[in-house]
Each structure stands twice: as C-alpha cells, then as structure tokens.
Coordinates of C-alpha atoms in Angstrom, one line a residue:
X1 CA -14.7 -35.5 53.4
X2 CA -17.1 -38.0 51.8
X3 CA -16.4 -38.5 48.1
X4 CA -19.4 -38.0 45.8
X5 CA -19.2 -39.5 42.4
X6 CA -19.8 -37.1 39.5
X7 CA -22.6 -38.4 37.2
X8 CA -25.4 -36.9 35.2
X9 CA -29.1 -37.8 34.7
X10 CA -30.8 -37.1 31.4
X11 CA -34.6 -37.1 31.2
X12 CA -36.2 -37.3 27.7
X13 CA -39.4 -35.8 26.5
X14 CA -42.5 -37.8 25.9
X15 CA -45.6 -35.9 27.1
X16 CA -47.8 -37.8 29.6
X17 CA -45.4 -40.7 29.5
X18 CA -43.1 -38.5 31.6
X19 CA -44.8 -39.8 34.7
X20 CA -42.4 -42.8 34.4
X21 CA -39.5 -40.4 35.2
X22 CA -41.0 -40.0 38.7
X23 CA -40.6 -43.7 39.4
X24 CA -36.9 -43.5 38.3
X25 CA -36.4 -40.6 40.7
X26 CA -38.0 -42.5 43.5
X27 CA -35.6 -45.4 42.8
X28 CA -32.6 -43.2 42.9
X29 CA -33.8 -41.6 46.2
X30 CA -34.1 -45.1 47.7
X31 CA -30.5 -45.9 46.6
X32 CA -29.4 -42.6 48.3
X33 CA -27.6 -41.3 45.1
X34 CA -27.9 -37.9 43.6
X35 CA -26.7 -36.7 40.2
X36 CA -24.4 -33.7 39.9
X37 CA -26.4 -32.6 36.8
X38 CA -29.9 -33.1 35.5
X39 CA -30.6 -32.4 31.8
X40 CA -34.3 -32.4 30.8
X41 CA -36.2 -32.0 27.6
X42 CA -39.9 -31.1 27.5
X43 CA -41.7 -33.1 30.2
X44 CA -38.3 -34.2 31.3
X45 CA -37.5 -30.5 31.8
X46 CA -40.5 -30.0 34.1
X47 CA -39.9 -33.0 36.3
X48 CA -36.1 -32.5 36.2
X49 CA -36.5 -28.9 37.3
X50 CA -38.8 -29.9 40.3
X51 CA -36.2 -32.5 41.4
X52 CA -33.2 -30.1 40.8
X53 CA -34.9 -27.4 42.9
X54 CA -35.4 -29.6 45.9
X55 CA -38.4 -31.9 45.5
X56 CA -37.9 -35.6 46.1
X57 CA -39.3 -38.3 43.9
X58 CA -41.9 -39.1 46.5
X59 CA -43.0 -35.4 46.8
X60 CA -43.4 -35.1 43.0
X61 CA -45.4 -38.3 43.1
X62 CA -47.7 -37.0 45.8
X63 CA -48.3 -33.8 43.8
X64 CA -49.2 -35.8 40.7
X65 CA -51.4 -38.4 42.4
X66 CA -53.2 -36.0 44.9
X67 CA -53.3 -32.6 43.2
X68 CA -52.5 -32.9 39.5
X69 CA -55.4 -32.8 36.9
X70 CA -54.0 -32.0 33.5
X71 CA -57.3 -30.2 32.5
X72 CA -56.5 -27.5 35.1
X73 CA -53.2 -26.6 33.3
X74 CA -54.5 -25.8 29.8
X75 CA -56.4 -22.9 28.5
X76 CA -58.7 -24.9 26.1
X77 CA -62.2 -25.0 27.5
X78 CA -63.0 -28.2 25.7
X79 CA -60.4 -30.0 27.8
X80 CA -63.1 -30.2 30.4
X81 CA -64.8 -32.9 28.3
X82 CA -64.9 -36.3 30.1
X83 CA -62.0 -37.9 28.2
X84 CA -58.8 -39.6 29.4
X85 CA -56.6 -38.1 26.7
X86 CA -56.2 -34.9 24.8
X87 CA -57.2 -36.4 21.5
X88 CA -60.9 -35.5 21.5
X89 CA -60.2 -32.0 22.8
X90 CA -57.7 -31.4 20.1
X91 CA -60.3 -32.3 17.5
X92 CA -62.7 -29.6 18.8
X93 CA -63.6 -26.4 17.1
X94 CA -61.9 -24.1 19.6
X95 CA -58.6 -25.9 19.0
X96 CA -58.8 -25.6 15.2
X97 CA -59.7 -21.9 15.6
X98 CA -56.7 -21.2 17.9
X99 CA -54.4 -23.1 15.5
X100 CA -55.2 -20.6 12.7
X101 CA -55.6 -17.4 14.7
X102 CA -52.8 -17.7 17.4
X103 CA -49.2 -18.9 17.5
X104 CA -50.4 -22.0 19.4
X105 CA -53.5 -23.8 20.5
X106 CA -52.6 -23.1 24.2
X107 CA -50.5 -20.3 25.7
X108 CA -48.8 -22.5 28.3
X109 CA -49.3 -19.9 30.9
X110 CA -51.0 -22.2 33.4
X111 CA -48.3 -24.8 33.3
X112 CA -45.7 -22.0 33.6
X113 CA -47.3 -20.7 36.8
X114 CA -47.2 -24.1 38.4
X115 CA -43.6 -24.7 37.4
X116 CA -42.7 -21.2 38.8
X117 CA -44.3 -22.2 42.1
X118 CA -42.8 -25.6 42.5
X119 CA -39.3 -24.4 41.5
X120 CA -39.5 -21.7 44.1
X121 CA -39.0 -19.1 41.3
X122 CA -35.3 -20.1 41.4
X123 CA -32.8 -19.0 38.7
X124 CA -30.0 -21.1 37.3
X125 CA -27.3 -21.3 39.9
X126 CA -29.8 -21.3 42.8
X127 CA -31.0 -24.9 42.3
X128 CA -30.0 -27.8 44.6
X129 CA -28.7 -29.8 41.7
X130 CA -27.2 -28.2 38.6
X131 CA -30.0 -28.1 36.0
X132 CA -30.0 -27.7 32.2
X133 CA -32.8 -28.0 29.6
X134 CA -33.0 -27.4 25.9
X135 CA -35.2 -25.8 23.3
X136 CA -35.0 -24.9 19.6
X137 CA -34.9 -21.4 18.2
X138 CA -37.0 -21.5 15.0
X139 CA -35.8 -18.0 14.0
X140 CA -32.1 -18.6 13.9
X141 CA -32.4 -22.4 13.5
X142 CA -30.3 -23.2 16.5
X143 CA -30.3 -25.7 19.4
X144 CA -30.5 -23.7 22.6
X145 CA -29.2 -25.0 26.0
X146 CA -30.5 -23.0 28.9
X147 CA -28.0 -22.1 31.6
X148 CA -29.1 -18.7 32.9
X149 CA -32.2 -16.8 33.9
X150 CA -35.3 -18.1 35.6
X151 CA -35.6 -21.8 35.5
X152 CA -39.4 -21.7 34.9
X153 CA -38.8 -19.5 31.8
X154 CA -36.4 -22.1 30.3
X155 CA -38.8 -25.0 31.1
X156 CA -41.6 -23.1 29.3
X157 CA -39.5 -22.9 26.2
X158 CA -38.5 -26.6 26.4
X159 CA -42.1 -27.8 26.6
X160 CA -43.5 -25.6 23.8
X161 CA -44.6 -28.2 21.3
X162 CA -45.0 -26.4 18.0
X163 CA -48.6 -25.8 17.1
X164 CA -49.9 -26.8 20.5
X165 CA -48.1 -24.4 22.8
X166 CA -47.2 -20.9 21.7
X167 CA -43.5 -20.4 21.1
X168 CA -41.6 -18.8 23.9
X169 CA -40.0 -15.4 23.1
X170 CA -36.6 -14.9 24.7
X171 CA -33.7 -12.7 23.9
X172 CA -34.7 -12.2 20.3
X173 CA -35.3 -15.9 19.8
X174 CA -38.6 -17.8 19.2
X175 CA -38.2 -21.1 21.2
X176 CA -40.1 -24.4 20.8
X177 CA -39.8 -27.8 22.3
X178 CA -36.2 -29.1 22.6
X179 CA -37.3 -32.5 21.4
X180 CA -37.6 -31.2 17.9
X181 CA -33.8 -31.4 17.7
X182 CA -32.7 -33.6 20.6
X183 CA -35.3 -35.4 22.7
X184 CA -32.8 -37.1 25.0
X185 CA -30.0 -34.5 25.3
X186 CA -27.1 -36.7 26.4
X187 CA -24.7 -34.5 24.4
X188 CA -25.5 -31.6 26.8
X189 CA -24.3 -33.6 29.8
X190 CA -21.1 -34.6 27.9
X191 CA -20.5 -31.0 26.9
X192 CA -20.8 -30.0 30.6
X193 CA -17.9 -32.4 31.4
X194 CA -19.8 -35.5 32.7
X195 CA -18.2 -38.8 31.6
X196 CA -20.9 -40.9 33.4
X197 CA -24.4 -40.5 32.2
X198 CA -27.7 -42.3 32.9
X199 CA -30.5 -41.4 30.5
X200 CA -34.2 -42.2 30.8
X201 CA -35.9 -42.7 27.4
X202 CA -39.7 -42.5 27.2
X203 CA -39.6 -43.7 23.7
X204 CA -38.2 -47.1 22.6
X205 CA -37.2 -45.7 19.2
X206 CA -38.6 -48.8 17.5
X207 CA -40.9 -48.4 14.4
X208 CA -44.2 -47.1 15.5
X209 CA -47.3 -49.3 15.4
X210 CA -49.3 -47.8 12.5
X211 CA -52.5 -48.5 14.4
X212 CA -51.5 -45.9 17.0
X213 CA -51.3 -43.1 14.4
X214 CA -55.1 -42.9 14.3
X215 CA -55.5 -39.2 14.6
X216 CA -53.9 -36.1 13.0
X217 CA -52.4 -35.1 16.3
X218 CA -50.6 -38.4 16.5
X219 CA -49.1 -38.0 13.1
X220 CA -48.0 -34.4 13.8
X221 CA -46.3 -35.3 17.1
X222 CA -44.5 -38.3 15.5
X223 CA -43.3 -36.1 12.6
X224 CA -42.1 -33.3 14.9
X225 CA -39.8 -35.5 16.8
X226 CA -38.7 -37.9 14.2
X227 CA -35.4 -36.1 13.7
X228 CA -34.4 -36.7 17.3
X229 CA -35.5 -40.3 17.2
X230 CA -33.5 -41.3 14.1
X231 CA -30.3 -39.9 15.4
X232 CA -27.8 -42.6 16.1
X233 CA -26.8 -43.0 19.7
X234 CA -23.1 -42.9 19.4
X235 CA -20.3 -40.6 20.6
X236 CA -21.5 -37.8 22.8
X237 CA -25.1 -38.8 22.2
X238 CA -24.7 -42.2 23.8
X239 CA -25.3 -42.6 27.5
X240 CA -23.5 -45.1 29.7
X241 CA -26.9 -46.5 30.7
X242 CA -30.2 -46.0 28.9
X243 CA -33.3 -46.9 30.8
X244 CA -36.2 -47.3 28.4
X245 CA -39.3 -46.5 30.4
X246 CA -42.4 -46.9 28.3
X247 CA -45.4 -49.1 28.1
X248 CA -46.4 -48.1 24.6
X249 CA -49.1 -45.7 25.5
X250 CA -49.7 -42.4 23.6
X251 CA -47.9 -39.3 24.8
X252 CA -51.2 -37.5 25.4
X253 CA -52.7 -40.2 27.6
X254 CA -52.8 -38.9 31.2
X255 CA -54.8 -41.8 32.5
X256 CA -53.4 -44.0 35.4
X257 CA -50.4 -41.9 36.3
X258 CA -49.7 -44.3 39.2
X259 CA -49.2 -47.2 36.8
X260 CA -46.6 -45.1 34.8
X261 CA -44.8 -44.1 38.0
X262 CA -44.6 -47.7 39.1
X263 CA -43.5 -48.8 35.7
X264 CA -40.6 -46.3 35.7
X265 CA -39.5 -47.5 39.1
X266 CA -39.5 -51.1 38.0
X267 CA -37.6 -50.3 34.8
X268 CA -34.9 -48.5 36.8
X269 CA -34.8 -51.4 39.3
X270 CA -34.1 -53.8 36.5
X271 CA -30.8 -51.9 36.0
X272 CA -29.9 -51.7 39.7
X273 CA -26.4 -53.1 39.3
X274 CA -25.6 -50.8 36.4
X275 CA -27.0 -47.8 38.3
X276 CA -25.0 -48.6 41.3
X277 CA -21.8 -49.1 39.2
X278 CA -22.3 -45.6 37.7
X279 CA -23.4 -43.7 40.8
X280 CA -21.7 -45.2 43.8
X281 CA -18.1 -44.2 44.6
X282 CA -15.5 -46.9 44.6
X283 CA -18.0 -49.6 43.4
X284 CA -15.7 -50.8 40.7
X285 CA -12.7 -50.8 42.9
X286 CA -14.3 -53.1 45.5
X287 CA -16.1 -55.3 42.9
X288 CA -13.3 -56.1 40.5
X289 CA -14.3 -59.8 40.6

C-alpha cells in the first residue's frame, strides 16, 4: 500500500485577498500532494471547503475567472455601481440604513447558496479531504470549531464579518467570522493531531500603512481582526511552514483576481523545497545530505 504522509493545510482569512489561496492549491495539485486536513477561516473556509469537497485548484480558478462576479453574491443594490472595490458601496445610504435596522448590512444568503452548490450540499464526514473551519460565538464568548452538520452552514458562520454579514444562528449560538479570534487557525490542526502543518497567511502581520486606512470600513476591518494578528506564532499556533501570500491590496478589492491567483502560486513555489519536505513521504530519509 502506498504510504501517504499526514499533513494539514491551514488557509487564513483575508477577504478578496483569498484569491491567492487558489494559486497555492494549484501549486500543490501540480506537485501531486494532498493534505489530510484542511482548516479554513472566512474566505479560507470558502475555498478550503470547495477543495475539500472535490474541486481542484484549476477548477476553482476557472469558476473565479469565468463565472464569479462579487456583485452577484451580495444583497446590496448599490454594489452594482461601477467600482472595483466594496468601499464606495459601503458608504452608500442603503448600507448605512441596513447597519442600523438589521443585524448586518448583508444577509449572506447569496454566498451561502453558491457554497451549498459547489460543496454538493455535503455534510462533515462526506468530504473528500477532512475539513474544519472556525467561527466565534458572541453570545457565549467562545471560539467554535465546526466538525458536524452541513459544511455550507459552517462556512456561512465562518465568513460572517460582524456588521457586514448578519451573524449565523446555530444551536443557540450567534456566530461571526472566525478571524475575530483566530484568523489562521493552526491550533485547530494541532488539536486534530497533525504534527506537520503548512499555513497560508493572507496578511503579513506587519504594521499597517496608515495611508491604507482611508475609509471607515478599513478601520473597522483592521480593528475587528487585530486580536488575531497580534497573537504570537508559537506553540500550537506556529505552523511548520508559513506562506505569506499578499501583495498589500485591501481585503475588499476584487479587481484582477488572476493576478492574485498567480501571486499565490509564485509565493508557494518559492517554498517548493520546504513544501516537498513536509508533504512527500520519505523525503527526509532520502535527502539526509
């Protein structure tokens, strides 16, 4: 029987920057290696769920390049304004009204429907690769790791950015984006028993350029996820390999997805030797020198 090495892949949150994850997945496909576990947060949960449920990196790329238009997956009518980012739409009157009259600017229902479709409506335990994602319960103040139920339901909770998407009600909990607590959930992979972990970080965790905090939405997003970003990467939170896949753009900038995918591929390729060492059986045994 062919021996498969046990390793986990962790995909961080980061909004539109998540397109870079697709490039990393394509690189892994070309190497012919598959993780035994995928852990995703927010956009990492969406793309991780697609991959875990059977889509290849190339198939996900084809969907993004040929079919995906982010305006089609939000309720806000003003998103149909000719703009490359969400920023202008989030300043519009409808957005402000929703923020003060509903639990979120957007229900998240359209994204949910697409995730449900592309995951084949699978439940945990039915996926091709074991999948986990995380969210935060703002009622009981708990970090939640999703391991049961419908995968699309768990992903909806993981992407529910407070204020923007309505929280997800589940089992007496009110769940929001997992990145509020842990935006790159390496600890989940460790707790699942994986000693070899590759993590893809869409945020370089360096101080933010103050010039990029131009709009209120930028300040809100940065504040929401600061807890996760200042956590020290040590112990169970430290991956064996961290691939930082970002080009500095805003997390709401959906322009040029092909560039982000290619950038993610190139960032992964820069770490080819380390990726092979972690993922290929017997690599260390045959390469001691």
